[in-house]
Structure formats: structure tokens, C-alpha cells
Coordinates of N, CA and C and ligand atoms in Angstrom, one line a residue:
M1 N 0.8 -1.2 0.0 CA 0.0 0.0 0.0 C 0.9 1.3 0.0
K2 N 0.4 2.3 -0.6 CA 1.1 3.6 -0.7 C 0.2 4.7 0.1
L3 N 0.8 5.7 0.7 CA 0.1 6.9 1.1 C 0.5 8.0 0.2
I4 N -0.6 8.4 -0.4 CA -0.5 9.7 -1.2 C -0.9 10.9 -0.4
I5 N 0.0 11.9 -0.3 CA -0.3 13.1 0.3 C -0.4 14.1 -0.8
A6 N -1.5 14.8 -0.9 CA -1.7 15.7 -2.0 C -2.0 17.1 -1.4
I7 N -1.2 18.1 -1.8 CA -1.6 19.5 -1.3 C -2.1 20.2 -2.6
V8 N -3.4 20.6 -2.5 CA -4.2 21.2 -3.6 C -4.8 22.5 -3.2
Q9 N -5.2 23.2 -4.2 CA -5.9 24.5 -3.9 C -7.2 24.2 -3.3
D10 N -7.7 25.1 -2.4 CA -9.0 24.9 -1.8 C -10.2 24.8 -2.9
Q11 N -10.0 25.6 -4.0 CA -11.1 25.6 -5.0 C -11.2 24.3 -5.7
D12 N -10.1 23.6 -5.8 CA -10.2 22.3 -6.5 C -10.6 21.1 -5.7
A13 N -10.5 21.2 -4.4 CA -10.7 20.1 -3.5 C -12.1 19.5 -3.6
P14 N -13.2 20.3 -3.6 CA -14.6 19.6 -3.7 C -14.8 18.6 -4.9
S15 N -14.4 19.0 -6.1 CA -14.6 18.3 -7.3 C -13.7 17.0 -7.2
L16 N -12.5 17.3 -6.7 CA -11.5 16.2 -6.6 C -12.0 15.1 -5.7
I17 N -12.4 15.5 -4.5 CA -12.9 14.6 -3.5 C -14.1 13.8 -4.0
D18 N -15.0 14.5 -4.8 CA -16.2 13.8 -5.3 C -15.7 12.8 -6.3
D19 N -14.7 13.1 -7.2 CA -14.3 12.1 -8.2 C -13.6 10.9 -7.4
L20 N -12.8 11.2 -6.4 CA -12.1 10.1 -5.8 C -13.1 9.2 -5.0
T21 N -14.1 9.8 -4.3 CA -15.0 9.0 -3.6 C -15.9 8.2 -4.5
E22 N -16.3 8.9 -5.7 CA -17.1 8.1 -6.7 C -16.4 6.7 -7.1
K23 N -15.1 6.8 -7.2 CA -14.4 5.7 -7.7 C -13.9 4.8 -6.4
E24 N -14.6 5.1 -5.3 CA -14.4 4.3 -4.1 C -13.1 4.4 -3.5
Y25 N -12.3 5.5 -3.7 CA -11.1 5.8 -2.9 C -11.4 6.5 -1.6
R26 N -10.7 6.1 -0.6 CA -10.9 6.7 0.8 C -10.0 7.9 0.8
V27 N -10.6 9.0 1.3 CA -9.9 10.3 1.4 C -10.0 10.9 2.8
T28 N -9.0 11.5 3.3 CA -9.1 12.3 4.5 C -8.6 13.7 4.1
K29 N -9.4 14.7 4.5 CA -9.2 16.0 4.0 C -8.7 16.9 5.3
L30 N -7.5 17.6 5.1 CA -7.1 18.4 6.1 C -7.0 19.8 5.7
A31 N -7.3 20.8 6.6 CA -7.2 22.2 6.3 C -5.7 22.5 6.5
S32 N -5.0 23.1 5.6 CA -3.6 23.4 5.7 C -3.3 24.8 5.3
T33 N -2.1 25.2 5.6 CA -1.7 26.6 5.2 C -0.3 26.6 4.6
G34 N -0.2 27.2 3.4 CA 1.1 27.2 2.7 C 2.0 28.2 3.4
G35 N 3.3 27.7 3.5 CA 4.3 28.5 4.3 C 4.7 29.7 3.6
F36 N 4.6 29.8 2.3 CA 5.0 30.9 1.5 C 4.0 32.0 1.4
L37 N 2.8 31.6 0.9 CA 1.7 32.6 0.8 C 0.9 32.8 2.0
K38 N 1.1 31.9 3.0 CA 0.5 31.9 4.3 C -1.0 32.0 4.1
S39 N -1.5 31.3 3.1 CA -3.0 31.2 2.8 C -3.5 29.8 2.8
G40 N -4.7 29.6 2.9 CA -5.2 28.2 3.1 C -5.0 27.4 1.9
N41 N -4.7 26.1 2.0 CA -4.8 25.2 1.0 C -5.4 23.8 1.7
T42 N -5.5 22.8 0.8 CA -6.1 21.6 1.3 C -5.1 20.5 1.2
T43 N -4.9 19.7 2.2 CA -4.1 18.5 2.1 C -5.0 17.2 2.2
L44 N -4.8 16.3 1.2 CA -5.6 15.1 1.2 C -4.6 14.0 1.5
L45 N -5.1 13.0 2.4 CA -4.4 11.8 2.6 C -5.2 10.6 2.0
M46 N -4.5 9.8 1.2 CA -5.2 8.7 0.5 C -4.3 7.4 0.7
G47 N -4.8 6.4 1.3 CA -4.2 5.2 1.3 C -4.7 4.4 0.2
V48 N -3.8 4.0 -0.8 CA -4.3 3.3 -1.9 C -3.3 2.1 -2.2
E49 N -3.9 1.1 -2.9 CA -3.1 0.0 -3.4 C -2.1 0.4 -4.5
E50 N -1.0 -0.2 -4.5 CA 0.1 0.3 -5.4 C -0.4 0.4 -6.9
D51 N -1.3 -0.6 -7.3 CA -1.6 -0.5 -8.8 C -2.7 0.5 -9.0
S52 N -3.1 1.2 -8.0 CA -4.2 2.3 -8.2 C -3.5 3.7 -8.1
V53 N -2.2 3.7 -7.8 CA -1.6 5.1 -7.7 C -1.7 5.9 -8.9
Q54 N -1.4 5.3 -10.1 CA -1.5 6.1 -11.3 C -2.9 6.7 -11.6
E55 N -3.9 5.8 -11.3 CA -5.3 6.3 -11.5 C -5.5 7.5 -10.7
V56 N -5.1 7.5 -9.4 CA -5.4 8.6 -8.5 C -4.6 9.8 -9.0
I57 N -3.4 9.6 -9.5 CA -2.6 10.8 -10.0 C -3.4 11.4 -11.2
N58 N -4.0 10.5 -12.1 CA -4.8 11.0 -13.2 C -6.0 11.8 -12.8
I59 N -6.7 11.3 -11.7 CA -7.8 12.1 -11.3 C -7.5 13.4 -10.6
I60 N -6.3 13.4 -10.0 CA -5.8 14.7 -9.4 C -5.4 15.7 -10.6
E61 N -4.8 15.1 -11.7 CA -4.4 16.0 -12.8 C -5.7 16.5 -13.4
D62 N -6.8 15.7 -13.5 CA -8.0 16.2 -14.2 C -8.6 17.3 -13.4
N63 N -8.4 17.4 -12.1 CA -9.2 18.3 -11.2 C -8.6 19.6 -10.8
C64 N -7.1 19.5 -10.9 CA -6.4 20.5 -10.2 C -5.7 21.4 -11.2
K65 N -5.9 22.7 -11.2 CA -5.4 23.6 -12.2 C -4.3 24.5 -11.6
T66 N -3.4 24.8 -12.5 CA -2.4 25.8 -12.1 C -3.0 27.2 -12.2
R67 N -2.7 28.0 -11.2 CA -3.3 29.4 -11.3 C -2.2 30.4 -10.9
E68 N -2.4 31.5 -11.6 CA -1.3 32.6 -11.2 C -2.1 33.5 -10.2
I69 N -1.4 33.7 -9.1 CA -2.0 34.5 -8.0 C -1.2 35.8 -7.8
T70 N -1.8 36.8 -7.7 CA -1.1 38.1 -7.3 C -1.4 38.3 -5.9
T71 N -0.2 38.3 -5.1 CA -0.3 38.4 -3.7 C 0.5 39.7 -3.3
S72 N 0.2 40.3 -2.1 CA 1.1 41.3 -1.6 C 1.7 40.9 -0.4
L73 N 3.0 40.5 -0.5 CA 3.8 40.1 0.7 C 4.3 41.5 1.2
L74 N 4.7 41.5 2.4 CA 5.2 42.7 3.1 C 6.7 42.7 3.2
T75 N 7.3 43.8 2.9 CA 8.7 44.0 3.1 C 9.0 45.3 3.9
V76 N 10.2 45.4 4.4 CA 10.6 46.6 5.2 C 11.9 47.1 4.6
S77 N 12.0 48.3 4.3 CA 13.2 48.9 3.7 C 14.3 49.1 4.7
M78 N 14.0 49.6 5.9 CA 15.0 49.9 6.9 C 14.5 49.6 8.3
P79 N 15.3 49.2 9.2 CA 14.8 48.9 10.6 C 14.0 50.0 11.1
G80 N 12.8 49.9 11.6 CA 12.1 50.9 12.3 C 11.2 51.6 11.2
D81 N 11.4 51.3 9.9 CA 10.5 51.8 8.8 C 9.1 51.2 8.8
A82 N 8.2 51.9 8.2 CA 6.9 51.2 7.9 C 7.0 50.1 7.0
Y83 N 6.1 49.1 7.1 CA 6.0 48.0 6.2 C 5.4 48.5 4.9
I84 N 6.1 48.1 3.8 CA 5.6 48.5 2.4 C 5.2 47.2 1.7
P85 N 3.8 47.2 1.3 CA 3.4 46.0 0.5 C 3.8 46.1 -0.9
Y86 N 4.1 45.0 -1.5 CA 4.5 45.0 -2.9 C 3.8 43.8 -3.6
P87 N 3.3 44.0 -4.8 CA 2.6 42.8 -5.5 C 3.6 41.8 -6.0
L88 N 3.2 40.6 -5.9 CA 4.1 39.5 -6.3 C 3.2 38.5 -7.1
E89 N 3.6 38.2 -8.3 CA 2.9 37.1 -9.1 C 3.5 35.7 -8.8
V90 N 2.7 34.8 -8.4 CA 3.1 33.5 -8.0 C 2.3 32.4 -8.8
K91 N 2.9 31.4 -9.4 CA 2.2 30.3 -10.0 C 1.9 29.3 -8.9
V92 N 0.7 29.0 -8.5 CA 0.4 27.9 -7.7 C 0.0 26.7 -8.4
G93 N 0.6 25.6 -8.1 CA 0.4 24.3 -8.8 C -1.0 24.0 -8.7
G94 N -1.5 23.4 -9.5 CA -1.9 22.0 -9.8 C -2.0 21.3 -8.5
A95 N -1.0 20.7 -8.1 CA -1.0 19.8 -6.9 C 0.5 19.5 -6.7
T96 N 0.8 19.4 -5.3 CA 2.1 18.8 -4.9 C 1.9 17.5 -4.3
L97 N 2.5 16.4 -4.8 CA 2.2 15.2 -4.3 C 3.4 14.5 -3.6
F98 N 3.3 13.8 -2.6 CA 4.3 13.0 -2.0 C 3.6 11.5 -1.9
I99 N 4.4 10.6 -2.4 CA 4.0 9.2 -2.4 C 4.9 8.3 -1.5
L100 N 4.3 7.8 -0.4 CA 5.1 7.1 0.5 C 4.8 5.6 0.7
D101 N 5.7 4.8 0.9 CA 5.4 3.4 1.3 C 4.7 3.3 2.6
V102 N 3.7 2.5 2.7 CA 3.0 2.3 4.0 C 3.5 1.0 4.5
E103 N 4.1 1.0 5.8 CA 4.7 -0.2 6.3 C 3.6 -1.2 6.8
R104 N 2.5 -0.6 7.5 CA 1.4 -1.4 7.9 C 0.1 -0.6 7.8
H105 N -0.9 -1.2 7.5 CA -2.2 -0.5 7.5 C -3.2 -1.4 8.3
I106 N -3.7 -0.8 9.4 CA -4.5 -1.6 10.4 C -5.9 -0.8 10.5
K107 N -6.9 -1.6 10.4 CA -8.3 -1.1 10.7 C -8.9 -1.9 11.8
I108 N -9.3 -1.2 12.8 CA -9.8 -1.9 14.0 C -11.2 -1.5 14.2
Ligands
2BA201 P1 2.9 27.9 -0.4 O1 4.1 27.6 0.4 O2 2.0 29.0 0.1 O3 3.5 28.3 -1.9 C1 2.6 28.9 -2.8 C2 3.4 29.1 -4.2 O4 4.4 30.0 -3.9 C3 4.1 27.8 -4.7 O5 3.3 27.0 -5.4 C4 5.3 28.4 -5.4 O6 4.9 28.7 -6.7 C5 5.6 29.6 -4.7 N1 6.6 29.5 -3.7 C6 6.7 28.7 -2.6 N2 7.9 28.9 -1.9 C7 8.6 29.9 -2.7 C8 9.8 30.5 -2.5 N3 10.6 30.2 -1.4 N4 10.2 31.5 -3.4 C9 9.3 31.8 -4.4 N5 8.2 31.2 -4.6 C10 7.7 30.3 -3.8 P2 3.5 25.4 -5.4 O7 4.9 25.0 -5.5 O8 2.5 24.9 -6.3 O9 3.0 25.0 -3.9 C11 1.7 25.0 -3.4 C12 1.7 24.6 -2.0 O10 2.1 23.3 -1.8 C13 2.6 25.5 -1.0 O11 1.9 26.6 -0.6 C14 2.8 24.5 0.1 O12 1.8 24.5 1.0 C15 2.9 23.2 -0.6 N6 4.2 22.7 -1.0 C16 4.8 22.8 -2.2 N7 6.0 22.2 -2.1 C17 6.2 21.7 -0.9 C18 7.2 20.9 -0.3 N8 8.3 20.6 -1.0 N9 7.0 20.5 1.0 C19 5.8 20.9 1.6 N10 4.9 21.5 1.1 C20 5.0 22.0 -0.2

């Protein structure tokens, strides 16, 4: 068994979860926050058999879009100065996936 950890954008999560559960995959949804943008995203945990990993990746690809986001991060020019916001264009993926081997899977 493999554990797929998928970090996706909040907007893509509902349709992705619907498609996964329709195909009888089990999903756990966690509310998460990106370290760079400091805004919300969604982390999904999915325990799947090895031969289903590619199908899950395909479903994620079908549902998750890359978006360009304009954000205003804060900077400071000199110590003691006021904070000056500046616009920054960032491409937020699609999805970021980590695929791990599961040593044991127990259901009680
Ligand atoms: P954030 O950390 O909020 O990052 C949002 C987007 O900002 C990233 O999109 C990337 O385009 C950009 N970005 C992140 N760090 C940057 C930096 N140091 N300098 C310049 N630009 C930077 P994605 O790469 O698609 O990542 C989307 C979200 O996925 C991330 O949100 C984070 O929550 C997660 N993520 C991505 N890679 C990860 C990793 N290696 N480990 C853990 N979480 C990761």
C-alpha cells in the first residue's frame, strides 16, 4: 500500500474529493496553510493499493489547475520603517504530491 499526500488549492478540493470517492477511494481532508503565501490550501491523505496510484494521479491531474495568483507580501526597507506592501505574481500548482510506502495498514 502507498500513502499519497496531495496538497491542492481549496477551490479544486470539492470536485477532486467527489471524483475520488465516486471511484471508491478513501480520502481524508485536512485544512492546511502554505508556508510561502500563508494562505489556506487543502491536504488530502489517501491510502491506496500500489496498482491504483497512477489512476489517483490522473484524477488529481484532471481536477487541479495551475493558477497565477497576485499576492502582496510585506517587506521593510530599513529597521524601524513602515512595512511596504508590494505585489508579487506566483504560480500555484496544480498539486504537490508525496507518495510514501506504507509499512502497515491496520483497521480496527
Ligand atoms: P505555499 O508555500 O504558500 O506556496 C505557494 C506558491 O508560492 C508555490 O506553489 C510556489 O509557486 C511559490 N513559492 C513557494 N515557496 C517559494 C519561495 N521560497 N520562493 C518563491 N516562490 C515560492 P506550489 O509550488 O504549487 O506549492 C503550493 C503549496 O504546496 C505550497 O503553498 C505548500 O503549502 C505546498 N508545498 C509545495 N511544495 C512543498 C514541499 N516541498 N513541501 C511541503 N509543502 C509543499
